[in-house]
Amino acid sequence: MEQVFPLSPIAIYLHNPFCLRPCSYCSFYRVAYHQKQQAEYLQLLIDELRLWKHKIGREIKAKSVYFGGGTPALLTAEGISNILQELQIEAEAELTLEINPIQITPAFIEELQTTPINRISLGLQSFDDEMLSVLGRRHRAADIPAKMKLLRKAGYKNISLDLLYGLPAQTLEMLKRDVEELLKLKPQHISTYLLTLEEDSPMLAEIESGKIPPLADDELAADMYELVCKLLRKARYTHYEISNFARPGYESKHNLSYWRSEPYLAIGTSASGWLPPWRYDNPASIRKHQNNIRKQVLMPGKKLRRGKAEEEDYLMMGLRLTKGINRDDFKRRFGRDVVDGKHEVMAKLLFFELIELDDNWLRLRENAMFISNVVIGELL
Ligand code: SF4
């Protein structure tokens, strides 16, 4: 165990699967909020961290911590502080908490200020109340500026906002309005996602029964992506990852660890981690996860990702960054140049102007970002 756990500070993801109310588009593993179960789960997270420390025989140094969910702010400020106390946190560490806008009240923020959390990620999703209702989100667009003001007044200077597009019956004009509203809030970071639905999501059933209109088709979705990129670039946000934009210096340090294939520890039910050469997924069941921790089982069902598999993961993640992958870094990790054995496919992708290749970097071109899965698939 010790040899897979890095000595240097690491990115840590902590998952809280509890939600107050299910969103209609969601097919993540989630659990209806119950105060007692939530308190027990908090203890489970702490036990899991303690078990890791016991197994590696030392403290865990954190360079970033991300509380995701579910609804991680349900862990309470005291719970979050208790978890963070289990870690040795670097002075410059990025500590992110996802918050559902409905949770932001003066009392909540007062509590939050007692924690070291220094980055907030808000799931706004849309500025159209009708869309918010369709999505099953409880907040209303008009409440958001006041909530942002509360956060700013409390000293939170690093705020990321999430926006969904491709919503039922959404037009380009409606999306443009959403982006304009979002820009008025002057966030440091913006994540935008095309709404896609899994087989088991309640919204898909509603679309299939004709209760709500369908999502954007591929052509409209591509136009929407182009529009979002154009508007955010015009507003001087750096497009640094396929779906992410930031003011200079506010790129998500935590997520950069994922995209750079750096190790990260995942704690909590259904969380996925990467401690090279192992990838692991904690079970999507609190009971099973609890049993594992009780039996001192970490990294259940871990999968070895070495050689070609590790290379594929590296390319899939690294090419999401607009900067692309560094050829020297690739060489250091895999002992060969990224172009070796790929001359034919690289030539084809260069001809179609889907990639750029120079002495130092391989990257996707802007026009390949929306179809990144296809282009990256060619390179694997
Ligand atoms: S989208 Fe997030 S908040 Fe909504 S049900 Fe899914 S996990 Fe919970």
mmCIF file of C-alpha atoms and ligand atoms in Angstrom:
data_model
loop_
_atom_site.group_PDB
_atom_site.id
_atom_site.type_symbol
_atom_site.label_atom_id
_atom_site.label_comp_id
_atom_site.label_asym_id
_atom_site.label_seq_id
_atom_site.Cartn_x
_atom_site.Cartn_y
_atom_site.Cartn_z
ATOM 1 C CA MET A 1 0.000 0.000 0.000
ATOM 2 C CA GLU A 2 2.724 2.396 1.036
ATOM 3 C CA GLN A 3 4.504 2.314 -2.303
ATOM 4 C CA VAL A 4 1.367 3.384 -4.237
ATOM 5 C CA PHE A 5 0.633 6.308 -1.953
ATOM 6 C CA PRO A 6 2.644 9.391 -2.942
ATOM 7 C CA LEU A 7 4.824 11.114 -0.373
ATOM 8 C CA SER A 8 4.091 14.504 -1.925
ATOM 9 C CA PRO A 9 0.786 16.343 -1.292
ATOM 10 C CA ILE A 10 -2.137 14.823 -3.181
ATOM 11 C CA ALA A 11 -5.581 15.845 -4.511
ATOM 12 C CA ILE A 12 -8.412 14.424 -2.406
ATOM 13 C CA TYR A 13 -12.026 13.975 -3.470
ATOM 14 C CA LEU A 14 -14.694 13.386 -0.799
ATOM 15 C CA HIS A 15 -18.163 12.306 -1.855
ATOM 16 C CA ASN A 16 -21.419 12.912 -0.003
ATOM 17 C CA PRO A 17 -24.266 11.080 -1.762
ATOM 18 C CA PHE A 18 -27.140 12.637 0.213
ATOM 19 C CA CYS A 19 -29.552 15.026 -1.565
ATOM 20 C CA LEU A 20 -32.553 16.945 -0.298
ATOM 21 C CA ARG A 21 -34.614 16.222 -3.403
ATOM 22 C CA PRO A 22 -33.762 14.323 -6.585
ATOM 23 C CA CYS A 23 -33.197 16.344 -9.754
ATOM 24 C CA SER A 24 -35.099 14.928 -12.714
ATOM 25 C CA TYR A 25 -32.029 14.646 -14.955
ATOM 26 C CA CYS A 26 -29.838 12.915 -12.410
ATOM 27 C CA SER A 27 -28.714 9.312 -12.551
ATOM 28 C CA PHE A 28 -25.820 9.534 -10.103
ATOM 29 C CA TYR A 29 -25.861 7.294 -7.082
ATOM 30 C CA ARG A 30 -27.690 9.378 -4.464
ATOM 31 C CA VAL A 31 -29.545 8.895 -1.216
ATOM 32 C CA ALA A 32 -32.493 10.864 0.237
ATOM 33 C CA TYR A 33 -31.268 13.077 3.082
ATOM 34 C CA HIS A 34 -31.821 11.803 6.584
ATOM 35 C CA GLN A 35 -30.125 13.617 9.459
ATOM 36 C CA LYS A 36 -29.088 10.519 11.423
ATOM 37 C CA GLN A 37 -27.818 8.660 8.353
ATOM 38 C CA GLN A 38 -25.936 11.753 7.254
ATOM 39 C CA ALA A 39 -24.220 11.982 10.653
ATOM 40 C CA GLU A 40 -23.265 8.281 10.454
ATOM 41 C CA TYR A 41 -21.932 8.792 6.950
ATOM 42 C CA LEU A 42 -19.790 11.712 8.113
ATOM 43 C CA GLN A 43 -18.201 9.366 10.644
ATOM 44 C CA LEU A 44 -17.682 6.833 7.856
ATOM 45 C CA LEU A 45 -15.686 9.410 5.849
ATOM 46 C CA ILE A 46 -13.539 10.139 8.896
ATOM 47 C CA ASP A 47 -13.044 6.413 9.544
ATOM 48 C CA GLU A 48 -12.003 5.919 5.928
ATOM 49 C CA LEU A 49 -9.397 8.686 6.136
ATOM 50 C CA ARG A 50 -8.095 7.241 9.406
ATOM 51 C CA LEU A 51 -7.871 3.796 7.832
ATOM 52 C CA TRP A 52 -5.791 5.218 4.974
ATOM 53 C CA LYS A 53 -3.465 6.902 7.451
ATOM 54 C CA HIS A 54 -3.151 3.677 9.402
ATOM 55 C CA LYS A 55 -2.384 1.655 6.243
ATOM 56 C CA ILE A 56 0.241 4.062 4.910
ATOM 57 C CA GLY A 57 1.662 4.686 8.381
ATOM 58 C CA ARG A 58 1.718 8.477 8.161
ATOM 59 C CA GLU A 59 -0.358 11.614 7.724
ATOM 60 C CA ILE A 60 -2.001 12.441 4.386
ATOM 61 C CA LYS A 61 -0.792 15.677 2.840
ATOM 62 C CA ALA A 62 -3.412 17.478 0.732
ATOM 63 C CA LYS A 63 -2.747 19.992 -2.032
ATOM 64 C CA SER A 64 -6.462 20.202 -2.892
ATOM 65 C CA VAL A 65 -9.664 18.878 -1.359
ATOM 66 C CA TYR A 66 -12.946 18.740 -3.250
ATOM 67 C CA PHE A 67 -16.242 18.025 -1.488
ATOM 68 C CA GLY A 68 -18.609 16.778 -4.199
ATOM 69 C CA GLY A 69 -21.916 14.987 -4.336
ATOM 70 C CA GLY A 70 -24.793 14.562 -4.026
ATOM 71 C CA THR A 71 -25.029 17.602 -1.837
ATOM 72 C CA PRO A 72 -21.802 17.865 0.164
ATOM 73 C CA ALA A 73 -22.817 21.027 2.025
ATOM 74 C CA LEU A 74 -25.270 18.770 3.940
ATOM 75 C CA LEU A 75 -22.215 17.490 5.829
ATOM 76 C CA THR A 76 -22.484 20.741 7.863
ATOM 77 C CA ALA A 77 -19.689 23.192 8.582
ATOM 78 C CA GLU A 78 -18.654 21.321 11.703
ATOM 79 C CA GLY A 79 -18.530 18.040 9.784
ATOM 80 C CA ILE A 80 -16.409 19.570 7.028
ATOM 81 C CA SER A 81 -13.979 21.006 9.578
ATOM 82 C CA ASN A 82 -13.760 17.645 11.320
ATOM 83 C CA ILE A 83 -12.904 15.936 8.058
ATOM 84 C CA LEU A 84 -10.279 18.532 7.143
ATOM 85 C CA GLN A 85 -8.676 18.137 10.568
ATOM 86 C CA GLU A 86 -7.773 14.580 9.570
ATOM 87 C CA LEU A 87 -5.513 15.942 6.804
ATOM 88 C CA GLN A 88 -2.281 17.885 6.614
ATOM 89 C CA ILE A 89 -3.349 20.686 4.341
ATOM 90 C CA GLU A 90 -0.784 22.684 2.389
ATOM 91 C CA ALA A 91 -0.796 26.441 2.930
ATOM 92 C CA GLU A 92 -1.895 27.184 -0.657
ATOM 93 C CA ALA A 93 -4.329 24.280 -0.923
ATOM 94 C CA GLU A 94 -7.534 24.736 -2.895
ATOM 95 C CA LEU A 95 -10.489 23.583 -0.769
ATOM 96 C CA THR A 96 -13.710 23.416 -2.776
ATOM 97 C CA LEU A 97 -17.253 22.837 -1.597
ATOM 98 C CA GLU A 98 -20.122 22.266 -4.026
ATOM 99 C CA ILE A 99 -23.192 24.119 -2.813
ATOM 100 C CA ASN A 100 -26.761 23.968 -3.984
ATOM 101 C CA PRO A 101 -27.890 27.640 -4.262
ATOM 102 C CA ILE A 102 -30.988 26.872 -2.181
ATOM 103 C CA GLN A 103 -28.683 26.267 0.819
ATOM 104 C CA ILE A 104 -27.135 29.742 0.807
ATOM 105 C CA THR A 105 -28.519 31.815 3.661
ATOM 106 C CA PRO A 106 -26.776 34.283 6.019
ATOM 107 C CA ALA A 107 -26.776 31.605 8.749
ATOM 108 C CA PHE A 108 -25.277 29.000 6.402
ATOM 109 C CA ILE A 109 -22.515 31.377 5.325
ATOM 110 C CA GLU A 110 -21.718 32.307 8.903
ATOM 111 C CA GLU A 111 -21.198 28.611 9.634
ATOM 112 C CA LEU A 112 -19.207 28.103 6.448
ATOM 113 C CA GLN A 113 -16.783 30.843 7.471
ATOM 114 C CA THR A 114 -15.710 28.713 10.437
ATOM 115 C CA THR A 115 -14.254 26.182 7.938
ATOM 116 C CA PRO A 116 -11.099 26.598 5.808
ATOM 117 C CA ILE A 117 -13.134 26.171 2.572
ATOM 118 C CA ASN A 118 -11.772 28.754 0.095
ATOM 119 C CA ARG A 119 -13.492 27.868 -3.182
ATOM 120 C CA ILE A 120 -17.213 27.536 -3.846
ATOM 121 C CA SER A 121 -18.804 25.673 -6.735
ATOM 122 C CA LEU A 122 -22.434 26.607 -7.279
ATOM 123 C CA GLY A 123 -24.769 24.456 -9.350
ATOM 124 C CA LEU A 124 -26.822 27.232 -10.980
ATOM 125 C CA GLN A 125 -27.545 25.225 -14.169
ATOM 126 C CA SER A 126 -29.926 27.800 -15.734
ATOM 127 C CA PHE A 127 -31.313 31.312 -15.328
ATOM 128 C CA ASP A 128 -34.699 30.343 -16.706
ATOM 129 C CA ASP A 129 -37.178 29.463 -13.946
ATOM 130 C CA GLU A 130 -39.179 27.217 -16.225
ATOM 131 C CA MET A 131 -36.027 25.248 -17.056
ATOM 132 C CA LEU A 132 -35.073 25.103 -13.387
ATOM 133 C CA SER A 133 -38.482 23.555 -12.643
ATOM 134 C CA VAL A 134 -38.083 21.035 -15.448
ATOM 135 C CA LEU A 135 -34.654 20.131 -14.045
ATOM 136 C CA GLY A 136 -36.118 19.730 -10.560
ATOM 137 C CA ARG A 137 -33.893 22.480 -9.131
ATOM 138 C CA ARG A 138 -35.511 24.372 -6.276
ATOM 139 C CA HIS A 139 -33.772 27.736 -6.478
ATOM 140 C CA ARG A 140 -35.055 30.581 -8.634
ATOM 141 C CA ALA A 141 -32.943 32.725 -10.971
ATOM 142 C CA ALA A 142 -33.888 36.009 -9.287
ATOM 143 C CA ASP A 143 -32.413 34.799 -5.961
ATOM 144 C CA ILE A 144 -28.931 34.242 -7.336
ATOM 145 C CA PRO A 145 -27.445 37.784 -7.374
ATOM 146 C CA ALA A 146 -28.267 38.238 -3.671
ATOM 147 C CA LYS A 147 -26.738 34.851 -2.855
ATOM 148 C CA MET A 148 -23.574 35.734 -4.763
ATOM 149 C CA LYS A 149 -23.446 39.020 -2.869
ATOM 150 C CA LEU A 150 -23.646 37.163 0.445
ATOM 151 C CA LEU A 151 -20.768 34.899 -0.581
ATOM 152 C CA ARG A 152 -18.629 37.805 -1.764
ATOM 153 C CA LYS A 153 -19.347 39.837 1.363
ATOM 154 C CA ALA A 154 -18.222 36.887 3.440
ATOM 155 C CA GLY A 155 -14.876 36.973 1.603
ATOM 156 C CA TYR A 156 -15.251 34.131 -0.905
ATOM 157 C CA LYS A 157 -13.177 35.303 -3.845
ATOM 158 C CA ASN A 158 -12.974 32.086 -5.824
ATOM 159 C CA ILE A 159 -16.432 31.088 -7.041
ATOM 160 C CA SER A 160 -17.203 28.667 -9.835
ATOM 161 C CA LEU A 161 -20.630 28.531 -11.493
ATOM 162 C CA ASP A 162 -22.092 25.571 -13.395
ATOM 163 C CA LEU A 163 -24.307 26.043 -16.424
ATOM 164 C CA LEU A 164 -26.175 23.337 -18.330
ATOM 165 C CA TYR A 165 -27.124 23.703 -21.989
ATOM 166 C CA GLY A 166 -29.062 21.628 -24.506
ATOM 167 C CA LEU A 167 -32.095 21.727 -22.186
ATOM 168 C CA PRO A 168 -35.596 20.724 -23.382
ATOM 169 C CA ALA A 169 -36.792 23.201 -26.061
ATOM 170 C CA GLN A 170 -33.889 25.554 -25.301
ATOM 171 C CA THR A 171 -32.962 27.803 -28.223
ATOM 172 C CA LEU A 172 -29.674 29.551 -28.976
ATOM 173 C CA GLU A 173 -31.298 32.820 -27.975
ATOM 174 C CA MET A 174 -32.330 31.393 -24.592
ATOM 175 C CA LEU A 175 -28.832 30.051 -24.014
ATOM 176 C CA LYS A 176 -27.328 33.421 -24.920
ATOM 177 C CA ARG A 177 -29.513 35.036 -22.248
ATOM 178 C CA ASP A 178 -28.373 32.432 -19.708
ATOM 179 C CA VAL A 179 -24.705 33.114 -20.459
ATOM 180 C CA GLU A 180 -25.264 36.882 -20.262
ATOM 181 C CA GLU A 181 -26.953 36.510 -16.859
ATOM 182 C CA LEU A 182 -24.125 34.318 -15.668
ATOM 183 C CA LEU A 183 -21.493 36.821 -16.795
ATOM 184 C CA LYS A 184 -23.187 39.577 -14.795
ATOM 185 C CA LEU A 185 -22.254 37.616 -11.660
ATOM 186 C CA LYS A 186 -18.534 37.839 -12.544
ATOM 187 C CA PRO A 187 -17.513 34.351 -11.372
ATOM 188 C CA GLN A 188 -13.821 33.402 -11.384
ATOM 189 C CA HIS A 189 -14.569 30.048 -12.980
ATOM 190 C CA ILE A 190 -17.313 28.623 -15.204
ATOM 191 C CA SER A 191 -18.140 24.999 -15.990
ATOM 192 C CA THR A 192 -20.596 24.334 -18.806
ATOM 193 C CA TYR A 193 -22.087 20.951 -19.582
ATOM 194 C CA LEU A 194 -24.290 19.604 -22.315
ATOM 195 C CA LEU A 195 -27.273 17.910 -20.677
ATOM 196 C CA THR A 196 -27.244 14.211 -21.481
ATOM 197 C CA LEU A 197 -29.569 11.682 -19.923
ATOM 198 C CA GLU A 198 -28.940 8.128 -18.772
ATOM 199 C CA GLU A 199 -31.505 5.412 -19.435
ATOM 200 C CA ASP A 200 -32.791 5.494 -15.872
ATOM 201 C CA SER A 201 -33.204 9.261 -15.420
ATOM 202 C CA PRO A 202 -36.790 10.396 -14.665
ATOM 203 C CA MET A 203 -36.468 13.194 -17.235
ATOM 204 C CA LEU A 204 -35.896 10.727 -20.065
ATOM 205 C CA ALA A 205 -39.179 8.968 -19.191
ATOM 206 C CA GLU A 206 -40.951 12.344 -19.246
ATOM 207 C CA ILE A 207 -39.488 13.154 -22.664
ATOM 208 C CA GLU A 208 -40.423 9.746 -24.023
ATOM 209 C CA SER A 209 -43.997 10.111 -22.796
ATOM 210 C CA GLY A 210 -44.200 13.550 -24.478
ATOM 211 C CA LYS A 211 -44.657 15.377 -21.153
ATOM 212 C CA ILE A 212 -41.675 17.618 -21.849
ATOM 213 C CA PRO A 213 -39.966 18.480 -25.147
ATOM 214 C CA PRO A 214 -36.772 16.690 -26.219
ATOM 215 C CA LEU A 215 -33.213 17.834 -25.593
ATOM 216 C CA ALA A 216 -31.140 19.621 -28.250
ATOM 217 C CA ASP A 217 -30.183 17.406 -31.202
ATOM 218 C CA ASP A 218 -26.496 16.983 -32.142
ATOM 219 C CA GLU A 219 -26.445 19.900 -34.560
ATOM 220 C CA LEU A 220 -28.033 22.353 -32.142
ATOM 221 C CA ALA A 221 -25.851 21.074 -29.294
ATOM 222 C CA ALA A 222 -22.716 21.750 -31.386
ATOM 223 C CA ASP A 223 -23.959 25.279 -32.185
ATOM 224 C CA MET A 224 -24.650 25.816 -28.489
ATOM 225 C CA TYR A 225 -21.153 24.740 -27.525
ATOM 226 C CA GLU A 226 -19.696 27.104 -30.116
ATOM 227 C CA LEU A 227 -21.865 29.956 -28.818
ATOM 228 C CA VAL A 228 -20.864 29.357 -25.184
ATOM 229 C CA CYS A 229 -17.158 29.276 -26.100
ATOM 230 C CA LYS A 230 -17.486 32.432 -28.176
ATOM 231 C CA LEU A 231 -19.345 34.413 -25.501
ATOM 232 C CA LEU A 232 -17.060 33.362 -22.672
ATOM 233 C CA ARG A 233 -13.897 34.058 -24.639
ATOM 234 C CA LYS A 234 -15.281 37.473 -25.563
ATOM 235 C CA ALA A 235 -15.811 38.087 -21.839
ATOM 236 C CA ARG A 236 -12.084 37.307 -21.348
ATOM 237 C CA TYR A 237 -12.374 33.902 -19.773
ATOM 238 C CA THR A 238 -9.630 31.454 -20.702
ATOM 239 C CA HIS A 239 -11.007 28.288 -22.235
ATOM 240 C CA TYR A 240 -8.610 25.898 -20.537
ATOM 241 C CA GLU A 241 -10.493 22.607 -20.712
ATOM 242 C CA ILE A 242 -13.241 21.330 -23.021
ATOM 243 C CA SER A 243 -16.004 22.343 -20.582
ATOM 244 C CA ASN A 244 -14.189 24.771 -18.301
ATOM 245 C CA PHE A 245 -13.319 28.468 -18.407
ATOM 246 C CA ALA A 246 -11.477 30.623 -15.904
ATOM 247 C CA ARG A 247 -10.072 34.018 -15.144
ATOM 248 C CA PRO A 248 -6.253 33.818 -15.225
ATOM 249 C CA GLY A 249 -4.984 32.016 -12.146
ATOM 250 C CA TYR A 250 -8.392 30.563 -11.235
ATOM 251 C CA GLU A 251 -8.205 27.285 -13.168
ATOM 252 C CA SER A 252 -9.387 24.488 -10.863
ATOM 253 C CA LYS A 253 -6.226 23.115 -9.254
ATOM 254 C CA HIS A 254 -8.083 20.031 -8.100
ATOM 255 C CA ASN A 255 -9.524 19.134 -11.495
ATOM 256 C CA LEU A 256 -6.156 19.833 -13.158
ATOM 257 C CA SER A 257 -4.834 16.871 -11.156
ATOM 258 C CA TYR A 258 -7.404 14.652 -12.923
ATOM 259 C CA TRP A 259 -6.618 16.025 -16.366
ATOM 260 C CA ARG A 260 -2.868 15.722 -15.812
ATOM 261 C CA SER A 261 -3.255 12.131 -14.605
ATOM 262 C CA GLU A 262 -1.701 12.994 -11.255
ATOM 263 C CA PRO A 263 -2.656 10.704 -8.365
ATOM 264 C CA TYR A 264 -5.812 11.465 -6.392
ATOM 265 C CA LEU A 265 -7.378 9.849 -3.398
ATOM 266 C CA ALA A 266 -11.134 9.247 -3.458
ATOM 267 C CA ILE A 267 -13.043 8.930 -0.219
ATOM 268 C CA GLY A 268 -16.707 8.004 0.178
ATOM 269 C CA THR A 269 -19.394 5.914 -1.446
ATOM 270 C CA SER A 270 -19.169 5.681 -5.267
ATOM 271 C CA ALA A 271 -16.006 7.819 -5.408
ATOM 272 C CA SER A 272 -13.285 6.860 -7.919
ATOM 273 C CA GLY A 273 -9.573 7.257 -7.261
ATOM 274 C CA TRP A 274 -6.216 6.932 -9.031
ATOM 275 C CA LEU A 275 -3.165 5.847 -7.109
ATOM 276 C CA PRO A 276 -0.867 4.742 -9.912
ATOM 277 C CA PRO A 277 -0.841 2.021 -11.049
ATOM 278 C CA TRP A 278 -4.283 1.417 -9.518
ATOM 279 C CA ARG A 279 -7.684 2.817 -10.394
ATOM 280 C CA TYR A 280 -10.456 1.999 -7.971
ATOM 281 C CA ASP A 281 -14.158 2.652 -7.488
ATOM 282 C CA ASN A 282 -15.721 2.593 -4.066
ATOM 283 C CA PRO A 283 -19.073 0.746 -4.221
ATOM 284 C CA ALA A 284 -22.216 2.730 -5.005
ATOM 285 C CA SER A 285 -23.859 1.533 -1.801
ATOM 286 C CA ILE A 286 -23.303 3.039 1.638
ATOM 287 C CA ARG A 287 -23.810 -0.362 3.269
ATOM 288 C CA LYS A 288 -21.216 -2.099 1.095
ATOM 289 C CA HIS A 289 -18.787 0.757 1.516
ATOM 290 C CA GLN A 290 -19.291 0.702 5.274
ATOM 291 C CA ASN A 291 -18.584 -3.051 5.316
ATOM 292 C CA ASN A 292 -15.359 -2.493 3.380
ATOM 293 C CA ILE A 293 -14.141 0.141 5.817
ATOM 294 C CA ARG A 294 -15.087 -2.054 8.784
ATOM 295 C CA LYS A 295 -13.107 -4.912 7.271
ATOM 296 C CA GLN A 296 -10.249 -2.502 6.527
ATOM 297 C CA VAL A 297 -10.621 -2.971 2.752
ATOM 298 C CA LEU A 298 -9.395 -0.015 0.706
ATOM 299 C CA MET A 299 -9.360 0.309 -3.093
ATOM 300 C CA PRO A 300 -11.987 -2.443 -3.585
ATOM 301 C CA GLY A 301 -11.928 -4.078 -7.035
ATOM 302 C CA LYS A 302 -8.851 -2.057 -7.937
ATOM 303 C CA LYS A 303 -7.745 -2.295 -11.562
ATOM 304 C CA LEU A 304 -4.151 -2.221 -12.721
ATOM 305 C CA ARG A 305 -3.626 0.496 -15.340
ATOM 306 C CA ARG A 306 -0.108 0.068 -16.680
ATOM 307 C CA GLY A 307 1.440 0.346 -20.119
ATOM 308 C CA LYS A 308 -1.088 0.873 -22.905
ATOM 309 C CA ALA A 309 -4.040 1.291 -20.522
ATOM 310 C CA GLU A 310 -2.235 4.023 -18.577
ATOM 311 C CA GLU A 311 -1.241 5.742 -21.811
ATOM 312 C CA GLU A 312 -4.852 5.734 -22.982
ATOM 313 C CA ASP A 313 -6.065 7.239 -19.714
ATOM 314 C CA TYR A 314 -3.342 9.880 -19.948
ATOM 315 C CA LEU A 315 -4.301 10.846 -23.509
ATOM 316 C CA MET A 316 -8.036 10.831 -22.794
ATOM 317 C CA MET A 317 -7.644 13.148 -19.831
ATOM 318 C CA GLY A 318 -4.744 15.307 -21.048
ATOM 319 C CA LEU A 319 -6.234 16.103 -24.431
ATOM 320 C CA ARG A 320 -9.250 17.628 -22.691
ATOM 321 C CA LEU A 321 -6.977 20.540 -21.793
ATOM 322 C CA THR A 322 -6.801 23.201 -24.497
ATOM 323 C CA LYS A 323 -3.055 23.405 -23.863
ATOM 324 C CA GLY A 324 -2.928 19.711 -24.708
ATOM 325 C CA ILE A 325 -0.299 17.264 -23.546
ATOM 326 C CA ASN A 326 3.364 17.998 -23.153
ATOM 327 C CA ARG A 327 5.473 15.681 -25.326
ATOM 328 C CA ASP A 328 8.384 15.672 -22.868
ATOM 329 C CA ASP A 329 6.074 14.710 -20.012
ATOM 330 C CA PHE A 330 4.643 11.911 -22.158
ATOM 331 C CA LYS A 331 8.185 10.702 -22.955
ATOM 332 C CA ARG A 332 9.171 10.771 -19.297
ATOM 333 C CA ARG A 333 6.154 8.666 -18.337
ATOM 334 C CA PHE A 334 5.980 6.205 -21.218
ATOM 335 C CA GLY A 335 9.505 6.125 -22.624
ATOM 336 C CA ARG A 336 8.559 7.119 -26.167
ATOM 337 C CA ASP A 337 7.319 10.085 -28.169
ATOM 338 C CA VAL A 338 3.552 10.415 -28.433
ATOM 339 C CA VAL A 339 3.805 10.378 -32.240
ATOM 340 C CA ASP A 340 5.725 7.065 -32.368
ATOM 341 C CA GLY A 341 3.639 4.455 -34.177
ATOM 342 C CA LYS A 342 0.879 6.998 -34.831
ATOM 343 C CA HIS A 343 2.257 8.835 -37.865
ATOM 344 C CA GLU A 344 -0.570 7.823 -40.161
ATOM 345 C CA VAL A 345 -3.426 8.796 -37.855
ATOM 346 C CA MET A 346 -1.661 12.022 -36.814
ATOM 347 C CA ALA A 347 -1.206 12.962 -40.474
ATOM 348 C CA LYS A 348 -4.925 12.382 -41.094
ATOM 349 C CA LEU A 349 -6.010 14.462 -38.075
ATOM 350 C CA LEU A 350 -3.557 17.242 -39.037
ATOM 351 C CA PHE A 351 -4.899 17.217 -42.597
ATOM 352 C CA PHE A 352 -8.464 17.631 -41.332
ATOM 353 C CA GLU A 353 -7.250 20.378 -38.981
ATOM 354 C CA LEU A 354 -8.494 18.573 -35.879
ATOM 355 C CA ILE A 355 -5.199 18.559 -33.960
ATOM 356 C CA GLU A 356 -2.105 20.724 -33.602
ATOM 357 C CA LEU A 357 1.345 19.295 -33.107
ATOM 358 C CA ASP A 358 4.525 21.241 -32.428
ATOM 359 C CA ASP A 359 7.870 20.331 -30.872
ATOM 360 C CA ASN A 360 6.467 20.501 -27.354
ATOM 361 C CA TRP A 361 2.709 19.945 -27.413
ATOM 362 C CA LEU A 362 -0.041 17.844 -28.930
ATOM 363 C CA ARG A 363 -3.488 19.385 -28.637
ATOM 364 C CA LEU A 364 -6.981 19.342 -30.100
ATOM 365 C CA ARG A 365 -7.972 22.319 -32.188
ATOM 366 C CA GLU A 366 -10.937 24.387 -31.069
ATOM 367 C CA ASN A 367 -13.181 22.847 -33.765
ATOM 368 C CA ALA A 368 -12.384 19.351 -32.463
ATOM 369 C CA MET A 369 -13.352 20.076 -28.872
ATOM 370 C CA PHE A 370 -17.039 19.258 -29.257
ATOM 371 C CA ILE A 371 -16.215 15.936 -30.926
ATOM 372 C CA SER A 372 -13.248 15.286 -28.653
ATOM 373 C CA ASN A 373 -14.315 11.711 -27.881
ATOM 374 C CA VAL A 374 -14.144 10.792 -31.559
ATOM 375 C CA VAL A 375 -10.826 12.561 -32.184
ATOM 376 C CA ILE A 376 -9.155 11.249 -29.030
ATOM 377 C CA GLY A 377 -10.535 7.784 -29.871
ATOM 378 C CA GLU A 378 -8.544 7.918 -33.120
ATOM 379 C CA LEU A 379 -5.347 8.585 -31.197
ATOM 380 C CA LEU A 380 -5.671 5.676 -28.752
HETATM 381 S S1 SF4 B 1 -27.975 16.462 -9.727
HETATM 382 FE FE1 SF4 B 1 -26.797 16.592 -7.823
HETATM 383 S S2 SF4 B 1 -28.210 17.561 -6.366
HETATM 384 FE FE2 SF4 B 1 -29.472 16.823 -8.076
HETATM 385 S S3 SF4 B 1 -30.127 14.770 -7.419
HETATM 386 FE FE3 SF4 B 1 -28.269 14.507 -8.645
HETATM 387 S S4 SF4 B 1 -26.634 14.461 -7.141
HETATM 388 FE FE4 SF4 B 1 -28.425 15.342 -6.106
#
